[in-house]
């Protein structure tokens, strides 16, 4: 399939009220597993890489592998840089061939957040079909180099959200509505569904134009996930769940095959555990057969 921008596949999802899984990977085995699961389910897919694994593997290497896989795939697949707080690095990774860039200037005041987000948008839109995600309010927890303490987290003000979207020209918007990165301390975290509804109505009420992102997917109960999707969340981010799956599968395989020295078998165990996990998420998000 030709390379597509995240905005295009997310607008379709927004219209049809399902969400595209945006799955964080840290290595190529995970990337292949995520793609294999999405292809079997005929589901559109966003592969996400945070700044640390992007720097570790190299943006050009990741982008080349991604493009090789995506161009011969039967489903639309995007490659997204997640939570980057450096404007310069956003530009470098856009140049390397990622199709979607998240500038996370959410810790700055709103005018500085708008200034930085607009700078990345202008740069990416100039290169071609590269779309940009921005965030307003702060999502608590830890995602790679971005750490926000619970008492520092601030929810997104709906009127400010509209101003942010209009003034930055951002393609995809992540409002903080109470979800958190990492493992939730309680089974029922306090989420502000009304706030999400209001933001959706303000930004996408007439004709959907700026898809909304839900961060902090790991640990949310299935009914909560479905409610967030029904209220207009069309990009659904999952990271910690996949990191746990990778580490647990590695540990379990090695513990039960302590005398075996066959890396390919460890990789297969990881791959199949990740595929099971992605199947679960695609089913929950309603994105199967939407490619
Ligand atoms: P979790 O790690 O809580 O799944 O959050 C993922 C995320 O929002 C990545 O941006």
PDB file of C-alpha atoms and ligand atoms in Angstrom:
ATOM      1  CA  UNK A   1       0.000   0.000   0.000  1.00  0.00           C
ATOM      2  CA  UNK A   2       1.233   3.519  -0.614  1.00  0.00           C
ATOM      3  CA  UNK A   3       2.452   5.376   2.479  1.00  0.00           C
ATOM      4  CA  UNK A   4      -0.418   7.369   4.033  1.00  0.00           C
ATOM      5  CA  UNK A   5      -0.560  10.103   6.629  1.00  0.00           C
ATOM      6  CA  UNK A   6      -2.003   9.391  10.059  1.00  0.00           C
ATOM      7  CA  UNK A   7      -4.554  12.178   9.655  1.00  0.00           C
ATOM      8  CA  UNK A   8      -6.207  10.465   6.687  1.00  0.00           C
ATOM      9  CA  UNK A   9      -6.722   7.135   8.400  1.00  0.00           C
ATOM     10  CA  UNK A  10      -7.862   8.879  11.585  1.00  0.00           C
ATOM     11  CA  UNK A  11     -10.468  11.024   9.835  1.00  0.00           C
ATOM     12  CA  UNK A  12     -12.071   7.840   8.500  1.00  0.00           C
ATOM     13  CA  UNK A  13     -11.995   6.379  12.027  1.00  0.00           C
ATOM     14  CA  UNK A  14     -13.531   9.568  13.462  1.00  0.00           C
ATOM     15  CA  UNK A  15     -16.387   9.397  10.950  1.00  0.00           C
ATOM     16  CA  UNK A  16     -17.052   5.713  11.532  1.00  0.00           C
ATOM     17  CA  UNK A  17     -16.556   5.830  15.347  1.00  0.00           C
ATOM     18  CA  UNK A  18     -13.766   3.334  15.819  1.00  0.00           C
ATOM     19  CA  UNK A  19     -10.167   3.971  16.910  1.00  0.00           C
ATOM     20  CA  UNK A  20      -6.877   3.108  15.259  1.00  0.00           C
ATOM     21  CA  UNK A  21      -4.421   1.406  17.608  1.00  0.00           C
ATOM     22  CA  UNK A  22      -1.226   3.424  17.992  1.00  0.00           C
ATOM     23  CA  UNK A  23       1.179   0.876  19.395  1.00  0.00           C
ATOM     24  CA  UNK A  24       4.601   1.784  20.818  1.00  0.00           C
ATOM     25  CA  UNK A  25       7.462  -0.470  19.795  1.00  0.00           C
ATOM     26  CA  UNK A  26      11.075  -0.544  20.936  1.00  0.00           C
ATOM     27  CA  UNK A  27      12.597  -2.952  18.411  1.00  0.00           C
ATOM     28  CA  UNK A  28      12.121  -4.513  14.968  1.00  0.00           C
ATOM     29  CA  UNK A  29      10.661  -7.809  16.257  1.00  0.00           C
ATOM     30  CA  UNK A  30       7.883  -5.831  17.931  1.00  0.00           C
ATOM     31  CA  UNK A  31       7.361  -3.784  14.780  1.00  0.00           C
ATOM     32  CA  UNK A  32       6.944  -6.953  12.697  1.00  0.00           C
ATOM     33  CA  UNK A  33       4.619  -8.519  15.271  1.00  0.00           C
ATOM     34  CA  UNK A  34       2.383  -5.456  15.421  1.00  0.00           C
ATOM     35  CA  UNK A  35       2.185  -5.370  11.605  1.00  0.00           C
ATOM     36  CA  UNK A  36       1.450  -9.109  11.369  1.00  0.00           C
ATOM     37  CA  UNK A  37      -1.444  -8.812  13.825  1.00  0.00           C
ATOM     38  CA  UNK A  38      -2.886  -5.716  12.118  1.00  0.00           C
ATOM     39  CA  UNK A  39      -2.649  -7.381   8.694  1.00  0.00           C
ATOM     40  CA  UNK A  40      -4.460 -10.520   9.901  1.00  0.00           C
ATOM     41  CA  UNK A  41      -7.219  -8.299  11.295  1.00  0.00           C
ATOM     42  CA  UNK A  42      -7.254  -6.027   8.217  1.00  0.00           C
ATOM     43  CA  UNK A  43      -6.897  -3.098  10.617  1.00  0.00           C
ATOM     44  CA  UNK A  44      -5.230   0.251   9.902  1.00  0.00           C
ATOM     45  CA  UNK A  45      -2.174   0.752  12.092  1.00  0.00           C
ATOM     46  CA  UNK A  46       0.007   3.443  13.629  1.00  0.00           C
ATOM     47  CA  UNK A  47       3.423   2.264  14.766  1.00  0.00           C
ATOM     48  CA  UNK A  48       4.781   4.597  17.438  1.00  0.00           C
ATOM     49  CA  UNK A  49       8.368   5.004  18.567  1.00  0.00           C
ATOM     50  CA  UNK A  50       9.387   7.243  21.472  1.00  0.00           C
ATOM     51  CA  UNK A  51      12.502   9.388  21.381  1.00  0.00           C
ATOM     52  CA  UNK A  52      14.867   7.004  23.245  1.00  0.00           C
ATOM     53  CA  UNK A  53      14.312   3.926  20.998  1.00  0.00           C
ATOM     54  CA  UNK A  54      14.302   6.205  17.949  1.00  0.00           C
ATOM     55  CA  UNK A  55      17.738   7.519  18.944  1.00  0.00           C
ATOM     56  CA  UNK A  56      18.972   4.036  19.930  1.00  0.00           C
ATOM     57  CA  UNK A  57      18.072   2.320  16.637  1.00  0.00           C
ATOM     58  CA  UNK A  58      18.331   5.437  14.492  1.00  0.00           C
ATOM     59  CA  UNK A  59      15.445   7.267  12.771  1.00  0.00           C
ATOM     60  CA  UNK A  60      16.713   6.425   9.277  1.00  0.00           C
ATOM     61  CA  UNK A  61      17.003   2.714  10.084  1.00  0.00           C
ATOM     62  CA  UNK A  62      13.516   2.606  11.607  1.00  0.00           C
ATOM     63  CA  UNK A  63      12.067   4.583   8.745  1.00  0.00           C
ATOM     64  CA  UNK A  64      13.700   2.325   6.106  1.00  0.00           C
ATOM     65  CA  UNK A  65      12.428  -0.852   7.746  1.00  0.00           C
ATOM     66  CA  UNK A  66       8.988   0.716   8.185  1.00  0.00           C
ATOM     67  CA  UNK A  67       8.809   1.846   4.544  1.00  0.00           C
ATOM     68  CA  UNK A  68       9.879  -1.573   3.245  1.00  0.00           C
ATOM     69  CA  UNK A  69       7.171  -3.241   5.329  1.00  0.00           C
ATOM     70  CA  UNK A  70       4.456  -0.634   4.757  1.00  0.00           C
ATOM     71  CA  UNK A  71       4.861  -0.373   0.982  1.00  0.00           C
ATOM     72  CA  UNK A  72       4.285  -4.098   0.499  1.00  0.00           C
ATOM     73  CA  UNK A  73       1.534  -4.359   3.086  1.00  0.00           C
ATOM     74  CA  UNK A  74      -2.186  -4.761   2.424  1.00  0.00           C
ATOM     75  CA  UNK A  75      -3.136  -2.270   5.166  1.00  0.00           C
ATOM     76  CA  UNK A  76      -2.375   1.437   5.714  1.00  0.00           C
ATOM     77  CA  UNK A  77       0.474   1.844   8.220  1.00  0.00           C
ATOM     78  CA  UNK A  78       1.986   5.049   9.642  1.00  0.00           C
ATOM     79  CA  UNK A  79       5.188   5.624  11.582  1.00  0.00           C
ATOM     80  CA  UNK A  80       4.795   8.117  14.438  1.00  0.00           C
ATOM     81  CA  UNK A  81       7.395   9.814  16.661  1.00  0.00           C
ATOM     82  CA  UNK A  82       5.874   9.852  20.140  1.00  0.00           C
ATOM     83  CA  UNK A  83       6.197  12.620  22.770  1.00  0.00           C
ATOM     84  CA  UNK A  84       9.152  14.554  21.443  1.00  0.00           C
ATOM     85  CA  UNK A  85       9.800  17.741  23.403  1.00  0.00           C
ATOM     86  CA  UNK A  86      12.526  19.062  21.084  1.00  0.00           C
ATOM     87  CA  UNK A  87      11.501  21.016  17.990  1.00  0.00           C
ATOM     88  CA  UNK A  88      14.858  20.302  16.345  1.00  0.00           C
ATOM     89  CA  UNK A  89      14.600  16.547  16.869  1.00  0.00           C
ATOM     90  CA  UNK A  90      11.021  16.563  15.515  1.00  0.00           C
ATOM     91  CA  UNK A  91      12.386  18.126  12.318  1.00  0.00           C
ATOM     92  CA  UNK A  92      15.279  15.655  12.099  1.00  0.00           C
ATOM     93  CA  UNK A  93      12.943  12.673  12.431  1.00  0.00           C
ATOM     94  CA  UNK A  94      10.498  14.144   9.893  1.00  0.00           C
ATOM     95  CA  UNK A  95      13.438  14.465   7.470  1.00  0.00           C
ATOM     96  CA  UNK A  96      14.320  10.816   8.140  1.00  0.00           C
ATOM     97  CA  UNK A  97      10.925   9.653   6.855  1.00  0.00           C
ATOM     98  CA  UNK A  98       8.464   9.240   9.739  1.00  0.00           C
ATOM     99  CA  UNK A  99       4.916  10.011   8.587  1.00  0.00           C
ATOM    100  CA  UNK A 100       3.621  11.543  11.815  1.00  0.00           C
ATOM    101  CA  UNK A 101       5.369  13.623  14.445  1.00  0.00           C
ATOM    102  CA  UNK A 102       4.224  14.442  17.963  1.00  0.00           C
ATOM    103  CA  UNK A 103       5.658  17.639  19.351  1.00  0.00           C
ATOM    104  CA  UNK A 104       4.974  17.530  23.073  1.00  0.00           C
ATOM    105  CA  UNK A 105       5.343  21.068  24.370  1.00  0.00           C
ATOM    106  CA  UNK A 106       2.540  20.493  26.873  1.00  0.00           C
ATOM    107  CA  UNK A 107       4.761  21.384  29.828  1.00  0.00           C
ATOM    108  CA  UNK A 108       5.223  24.909  28.416  1.00  0.00           C
ATOM    109  CA  UNK A 109       2.678  27.691  28.852  1.00  0.00           C
ATOM    110  CA  UNK A 110       0.021  27.778  26.144  1.00  0.00           C
ATOM    111  CA  UNK A 111       1.634  30.500  24.010  1.00  0.00           C
ATOM    112  CA  UNK A 112       4.976  28.703  23.953  1.00  0.00           C
ATOM    113  CA  UNK A 113       3.200  25.397  23.296  1.00  0.00           C
ATOM    114  CA  UNK A 114       1.394  27.031  20.352  1.00  0.00           C
ATOM    115  CA  UNK A 115       4.637  28.580  19.052  1.00  0.00           C
ATOM    116  CA  UNK A 116       6.584  25.290  19.120  1.00  0.00           C
ATOM    117  CA  UNK A 117       3.708  23.191  17.770  1.00  0.00           C
ATOM    118  CA  UNK A 118       3.153  25.645  14.905  1.00  0.00           C
ATOM    119  CA  UNK A 119       6.853  25.610  14.044  1.00  0.00           C
ATOM    120  CA  UNK A 120       6.812  21.799  13.750  1.00  0.00           C
ATOM    121  CA  UNK A 121       3.526  21.875  11.780  1.00  0.00           C
ATOM    122  CA  UNK A 122       4.864  24.446   9.303  1.00  0.00           C
ATOM    123  CA  UNK A 123       8.060  22.440   8.831  1.00  0.00           C
ATOM    124  CA  UNK A 124       6.334  19.067   8.368  1.00  0.00           C
ATOM    125  CA  UNK A 125       3.599  20.399   6.088  1.00  0.00           C
ATOM    126  CA  UNK A 126       6.282  21.967   3.905  1.00  0.00           C
ATOM    127  CA  UNK A 127       8.092  18.647   3.440  1.00  0.00           C
ATOM    128  CA  UNK A 128       4.936  16.939   2.189  1.00  0.00           C
ATOM    129  CA  UNK A 129       2.373  14.594   3.638  1.00  0.00           C
ATOM    130  CA  UNK A 130       3.694  14.510   7.208  1.00  0.00           C
ATOM    131  CA  UNK A 131       1.065  15.155   9.869  1.00  0.00           C
ATOM    132  CA  UNK A 132       1.624  16.488  13.388  1.00  0.00           C
ATOM    133  CA  UNK A 133       0.112  15.710  16.781  1.00  0.00           C
ATOM    134  CA  UNK A 134       0.106  18.277  19.597  1.00  0.00           C
ATOM    135  CA  UNK A 135      -0.990  18.067  23.225  1.00  0.00           C
ATOM    136  CA  UNK A 136      -2.682  20.513  25.564  1.00  0.00           C
ATOM    137  CA  UNK A 137      -2.982  19.925  29.291  1.00  0.00           C
ATOM    138  CA  UNK A 138      -0.582  17.362  30.706  1.00  0.00           C
ATOM    139  CA  UNK A 139      -0.933  13.584  30.889  1.00  0.00           C
ATOM    140  CA  UNK A 140       0.545  12.311  34.162  1.00  0.00           C
ATOM    141  CA  UNK A 141       2.945   9.371  34.445  1.00  0.00           C
ATOM    142  CA  UNK A 142       6.107   8.479  32.542  1.00  0.00           C
ATOM    143  CA  UNK A 143       6.428   8.010  28.787  1.00  0.00           C
ATOM    144  CA  UNK A 144      10.072   7.779  27.809  1.00  0.00           C
ATOM    145  CA  UNK A 145      11.762  11.133  28.615  1.00  0.00           C
ATOM    146  CA  UNK A 146       8.521  12.910  29.453  1.00  0.00           C
ATOM    147  CA  UNK A 147       7.626  12.652  33.147  1.00  0.00           C
ATOM    148  CA  UNK A 148       4.643  14.395  34.723  1.00  0.00           C
ATOM    149  CA  UNK A 149       3.888  14.012  38.444  1.00  0.00           C
ATOM    150  CA  UNK A 150       0.239  13.410  39.372  1.00  0.00           C
ATOM    151  CA  UNK A 151      -0.037  16.773  41.124  1.00  0.00           C
ATOM    152  CA  UNK A 152       1.418  18.557  38.051  1.00  0.00           C
ATOM    153  CA  UNK A 153      -1.085  17.046  35.628  1.00  0.00           C
ATOM    154  CA  UNK A 154      -3.552  19.582  34.245  1.00  0.00           C
ATOM    155  CA  UNK A 155      -6.660  18.806  32.247  1.00  0.00           C
ATOM    156  CA  UNK A 156      -7.251  20.472  28.884  1.00  0.00           C
ATOM    157  CA  UNK A 157      -9.529  23.491  28.833  1.00  0.00           C
ATOM    158  CA  UNK A 158     -11.987  23.119  25.890  1.00  0.00           C
ATOM    159  CA  UNK A 159     -11.886  26.777  24.748  1.00  0.00           C
ATOM    160  CA  UNK A 160      -8.084  26.744  24.863  1.00  0.00           C
ATOM    161  CA  UNK A 161      -8.167  23.515  22.848  1.00  0.00           C
ATOM    162  CA  UNK A 162     -10.023  25.259  20.037  1.00  0.00           C
ATOM    163  CA  UNK A 163      -7.574  28.179  20.097  1.00  0.00           C
ATOM    164  CA  UNK A 164      -4.617  25.727  20.093  1.00  0.00           C
ATOM    165  CA  UNK A 165      -5.933  23.786  17.099  1.00  0.00           C
ATOM    166  CA  UNK A 166      -6.806  26.928  15.121  1.00  0.00           C
ATOM    167  CA  UNK A 167      -3.558  28.768  15.796  1.00  0.00           C
ATOM    168  CA  UNK A 168      -1.134  25.871  15.329  1.00  0.00           C
ATOM    169  CA  UNK A 169      -2.716  24.147  12.316  1.00  0.00           C
ATOM    170  CA  UNK A 170      -2.081  20.853  14.137  1.00  0.00           C
ATOM    171  CA  UNK A 171      -3.466  17.767  12.346  1.00  0.00           C
ATOM    172  CA  UNK A 172      -4.217  15.531  15.325  1.00  0.00           C
ATOM    173  CA  UNK A 173      -4.959  16.732  18.834  1.00  0.00           C
ATOM    174  CA  UNK A 174      -4.309  15.098  22.223  1.00  0.00           C
ATOM    175  CA  UNK A 175      -6.351  16.679  25.042  1.00  0.00           C
ATOM    176  CA  UNK A 176      -5.482  15.721  28.624  1.00  0.00           C
ATOM    177  CA  UNK A 177      -8.696  14.313  30.099  1.00  0.00           C
ATOM    178  CA  UNK A 178      -7.359  12.389  33.104  1.00  0.00           C
ATOM    179  CA  UNK A 179      -5.741   9.340  31.499  1.00  0.00           C
ATOM    180  CA  UNK A 180      -2.140   8.593  32.543  1.00  0.00           C
ATOM    181  CA  UNK A 181       0.939   6.912  31.113  1.00  0.00           C
ATOM    182  CA  UNK A 182       2.062   3.676  32.789  1.00  0.00           C
ATOM    183  CA  UNK A 183       0.121   1.466  35.182  1.00  0.00           C
ATOM    184  CA  UNK A 184      -2.933   3.033  36.867  1.00  0.00           C
ATOM    185  CA  UNK A 185      -2.907   2.902  40.663  1.00  0.00           C
ATOM    186  CA  UNK A 186      -6.626   2.194  40.704  1.00  0.00           C
ATOM    187  CA  UNK A 187      -8.915   0.053  38.548  1.00  0.00           C
ATOM    188  CA  UNK A 188     -11.191   3.040  37.949  1.00  0.00           C
ATOM    189  CA  UNK A 189      -9.096   6.150  37.295  1.00  0.00           C
ATOM    190  CA  UNK A 190     -11.046   9.397  37.292  1.00  0.00           C
ATOM    191  CA  UNK A 191     -11.528  10.410  33.667  1.00  0.00           C
ATOM    192  CA  UNK A 192     -13.362  13.494  32.466  1.00  0.00           C
ATOM    193  CA  UNK A 193     -15.671  12.101  29.770  1.00  0.00           C
ATOM    194  CA  UNK A 194     -17.712  15.321  29.614  1.00  0.00           C
ATOM    195  CA  UNK A 195     -14.586  17.306  28.867  1.00  0.00           C
ATOM    196  CA  UNK A 196     -13.720  14.977  25.969  1.00  0.00           C
ATOM    197  CA  UNK A 197     -17.284  15.306  24.639  1.00  0.00           C
ATOM    198  CA  UNK A 198     -17.134  19.093  24.827  1.00  0.00           C
ATOM    199  CA  UNK A 199     -13.722  19.244  23.118  1.00  0.00           C
ATOM    200  CA  UNK A 200     -14.977  16.945  20.370  1.00  0.00           C
ATOM    201  CA  UNK A 201     -18.055  19.102  19.809  1.00  0.00           C
ATOM    202  CA  UNK A 202     -16.031  22.320  19.699  1.00  0.00           C
ATOM    203  CA  UNK A 203     -13.365  20.998  17.346  1.00  0.00           C
ATOM    204  CA  UNK A 204     -15.158  18.387  15.272  1.00  0.00           C
ATOM    205  CA  UNK A 205     -18.820  19.198  15.856  1.00  0.00           C
ATOM    206  CA  UNK A 206     -19.675  20.092  12.266  1.00  0.00           C
ATOM    207  CA  UNK A 207     -17.440  18.078   9.980  1.00  0.00           C
ATOM    208  CA  UNK A 208     -14.613  16.134  11.742  1.00  0.00           C
ATOM    209  CA  UNK A 209     -11.339  17.841  10.844  1.00  0.00           C
ATOM    210  CA  UNK A 210      -8.876  17.266  13.692  1.00  0.00           C
ATOM    211  CA  UNK A 211      -8.915  13.693  15.043  1.00  0.00           C
ATOM    212  CA  UNK A 212      -8.538  13.302  18.815  1.00  0.00           C
ATOM    213  CA  UNK A 213      -5.996  11.109  20.582  1.00  0.00           C
ATOM    214  CA  UNK A 214      -6.379   9.174  23.819  1.00  0.00           C
ATOM    215  CA  UNK A 215      -3.069   8.693  25.636  1.00  0.00           C
ATOM    216  CA  UNK A 216      -2.490   6.188  28.431  1.00  0.00           C
ATOM    217  CA  UNK A 217      -4.381   3.192  27.034  1.00  0.00           C
ATOM    218  CA  UNK A 218      -2.720   0.576  29.267  1.00  0.00           C
ATOM    219  CA  UNK A 219      -4.912  -0.583  32.139  1.00  0.00           C
ATOM    220  CA  UNK A 220      -8.154   1.085  31.058  1.00  0.00           C
ATOM    221  CA  UNK A 221     -11.155  -1.212  31.493  1.00  0.00           C
ATOM    222  CA  UNK A 222     -12.807  -2.364  28.230  1.00  0.00           C
ATOM    223  CA  UNK A 223     -16.040  -0.412  28.857  1.00  0.00           C
ATOM    224  CA  UNK A 224     -13.996   2.760  29.474  1.00  0.00           C
ATOM    225  CA  UNK A 225     -12.044   2.256  26.239  1.00  0.00           C
ATOM    226  CA  UNK A 226     -15.292   1.837  24.303  1.00  0.00           C
ATOM    227  CA  UNK A 227     -16.788   4.949  25.887  1.00  0.00           C
ATOM    228  CA  UNK A 228     -13.721   7.039  25.019  1.00  0.00           C
ATOM    229  CA  UNK A 229     -13.918   5.820  21.420  1.00  0.00           C
ATOM    230  CA  UNK A 230     -17.651   6.551  21.222  1.00  0.00           C
ATOM    231  CA  UNK A 231     -16.939  10.120  22.393  1.00  0.00           C
ATOM    232  CA  UNK A 232     -14.548  10.714  19.511  1.00  0.00           C
ATOM    233  CA  UNK A 233     -11.114   9.334  20.486  1.00  0.00           C
ATOM    234  CA  UNK A 234      -9.903   7.907  17.169  1.00  0.00           C
ATOM    235  CA  UNK A 235      -6.182   7.376  17.876  1.00  0.00           C
ATOM    236  CA  UNK A 236      -5.651   5.147  20.897  1.00  0.00           C
ATOM    237  CA  UNK A 237      -2.154   4.965  22.367  1.00  0.00           C
ATOM    238  CA  UNK A 238      -0.871   1.785  24.012  1.00  0.00           C
ATOM    239  CA  UNK A 239       2.702   1.461  25.218  1.00  0.00           C
ATOM    240  CA  UNK A 240       3.251   0.042  28.727  1.00  0.00           C
ATOM    241  CA  UNK A 241       1.092  -3.020  27.999  1.00  0.00           C
ATOM    242  CA  UNK A 242       3.391  -3.932  25.113  1.00  0.00           C
ATOM    243  CA  UNK A 243       6.570  -3.334  27.124  1.00  0.00           C
ATOM    244  CA  UNK A 244       5.252  -5.662  29.836  1.00  0.00           C
ATOM    245  CA  UNK A 245       4.303  -8.241  27.218  1.00  0.00           C
ATOM    246  CA  UNK A 246       7.810  -8.133  25.733  1.00  0.00           C
ATOM    247  CA  UNK A 247       9.597  -8.485  29.069  1.00  0.00           C
ATOM    248  CA  UNK A 248       7.211 -11.134  30.438  1.00  0.00           C
ATOM    249  CA  UNK A 249       7.374 -13.251  27.268  1.00  0.00           C
ATOM    250  CA  UNK A 250      11.181 -13.071  27.266  1.00  0.00           C
ATOM    251  CA  UNK A 251      11.366 -13.973  30.953  1.00  0.00           C
ATOM    252  CA  UNK A 252       8.850 -16.819  30.697  1.00  0.00           C
ATOM    253  CA  UNK A 253      10.500 -18.363  27.652  1.00  0.00           C
ATOM    254  CA  UNK A 254      14.024 -18.208  29.036  1.00  0.00           C
ATOM    255  CA  UNK A 255      12.953 -19.447  32.489  1.00  0.00           C
ATOM    256  CA  UNK A 256      11.316 -22.527  31.027  1.00  0.00           C
ATOM    257  CA  UNK A 257      14.111 -23.234  28.469  1.00  0.00           C
ATOM    258  CA  UNK A 258      17.154 -22.446  30.570  1.00  0.00           C
ATOM    259  CA  UNK A 259      19.413 -24.900  28.683  1.00  0.00           C
ATOM    260  CA  UNK A 260      18.484 -23.681  25.211  1.00  0.00           C
ATOM    261  CA  UNK A 261      20.585 -21.073  23.380  1.00  0.00           C
ATOM    262  CA  UNK A 262      18.402 -20.317  20.384  1.00  0.00           C
ATOM    263  CA  UNK A 263      17.637 -16.580  20.018  1.00  0.00           C
ATOM    264  CA  UNK A 264      15.167 -17.260  17.195  1.00  0.00           C
ATOM    265  CA  UNK A 265      12.918 -19.169  19.581  1.00  0.00           C
ATOM    266  CA  UNK A 266      12.974 -16.324  22.109  1.00  0.00           C
ATOM    267  CA  UNK A 267      12.037 -13.939  19.273  1.00  0.00           C
ATOM    268  CA  UNK A 268       9.167 -16.242  18.208  1.00  0.00           C
ATOM    269  CA  UNK A 269       7.827 -16.345  21.763  1.00  0.00           C
ATOM    270  CA  UNK A 270       7.915 -12.536  21.944  1.00  0.00           C
ATOM    271  CA  UNK A 271       6.307 -12.202  18.532  1.00  0.00           C
ATOM    272  CA  UNK A 272       3.437 -14.483  19.341  1.00  0.00           C
ATOM    273  CA  UNK A 273       2.781 -12.807  22.738  1.00  0.00           C
ATOM    274  CA  UNK A 274       2.714  -9.358  21.099  1.00  0.00           C
ATOM    275  CA  UNK A 275       0.371 -10.624  18.359  1.00  0.00           C
ATOM    276  CA  UNK A 276      -2.085 -11.897  21.005  1.00  0.00           C
ATOM    277  CA  UNK A 277      -1.980  -8.527  22.750  1.00  0.00           C
ATOM    278  CA  UNK A 278      -2.557  -6.548  19.553  1.00  0.00           C
ATOM    279  CA  UNK A 279      -5.488  -8.837  18.647  1.00  0.00           C
ATOM    280  CA  UNK A 280      -7.057  -7.906  21.992  1.00  0.00           C
ATOM    281  CA  UNK A 281      -6.654  -4.169  21.368  1.00  0.00           C
ATOM    282  CA  UNK A 282      -7.840  -4.213  17.758  1.00  0.00           C
ATOM    283  CA  UNK A 283     -10.972  -6.072  18.814  1.00  0.00           C
ATOM    284  CA  UNK A 284     -11.645  -3.552  21.606  1.00  0.00           C
ATOM    285  CA  UNK A 285     -11.023  -0.513  19.415  1.00  0.00           C
ATOM    286  CA  UNK A 286     -13.302  -1.826  16.657  1.00  0.00           C
ATOM    287  CA  UNK A 287     -10.684  -1.369  13.919  1.00  0.00           C
ATOM    288  CA  UNK A 288     -10.760  -4.887  12.438  1.00  0.00           C
ATOM    289  CA  UNK A 289     -11.758  -4.942   8.744  1.00  0.00           C
ATOM    290  CA  UNK A 290     -11.450  -1.136   8.503  1.00  0.00           C
ATOM    291  CA  UNK A 291      -8.235  -1.113   6.449  1.00  0.00           C
TER     292      UNK A 291
HETATM  293  P1  LIG B   1       0.476   3.712  28.189  1.00  0.00           P
HETATM  294  O1  LIG B   1       1.930   3.442  28.364  1.00  0.00           O
HETATM  295  O2  LIG B   1      -0.192   4.005  29.487  1.00  0.00           O
HETATM  296  O3  LIG B   1      -0.208   2.652  27.407  1.00  0.00           O
HETATM  297  O4  LIG B   1       0.354   5.072  27.348  1.00  0.00           O
HETATM  298  C1  LIG B   1       0.790   5.067  26.024  1.00  0.00           C
HETATM  299  C2  LIG B   1       0.828   6.430  25.451  1.00  0.00           C
HETATM  300  O5  LIG B   1      -0.033   7.248  25.684  1.00  0.00           O
HETATM  301  C3  LIG B   1       1.945   6.724  24.541  1.00  0.00           C
HETATM  302  O6  LIG B   1       1.947   8.028  24.093  1.00  0.00           O
END
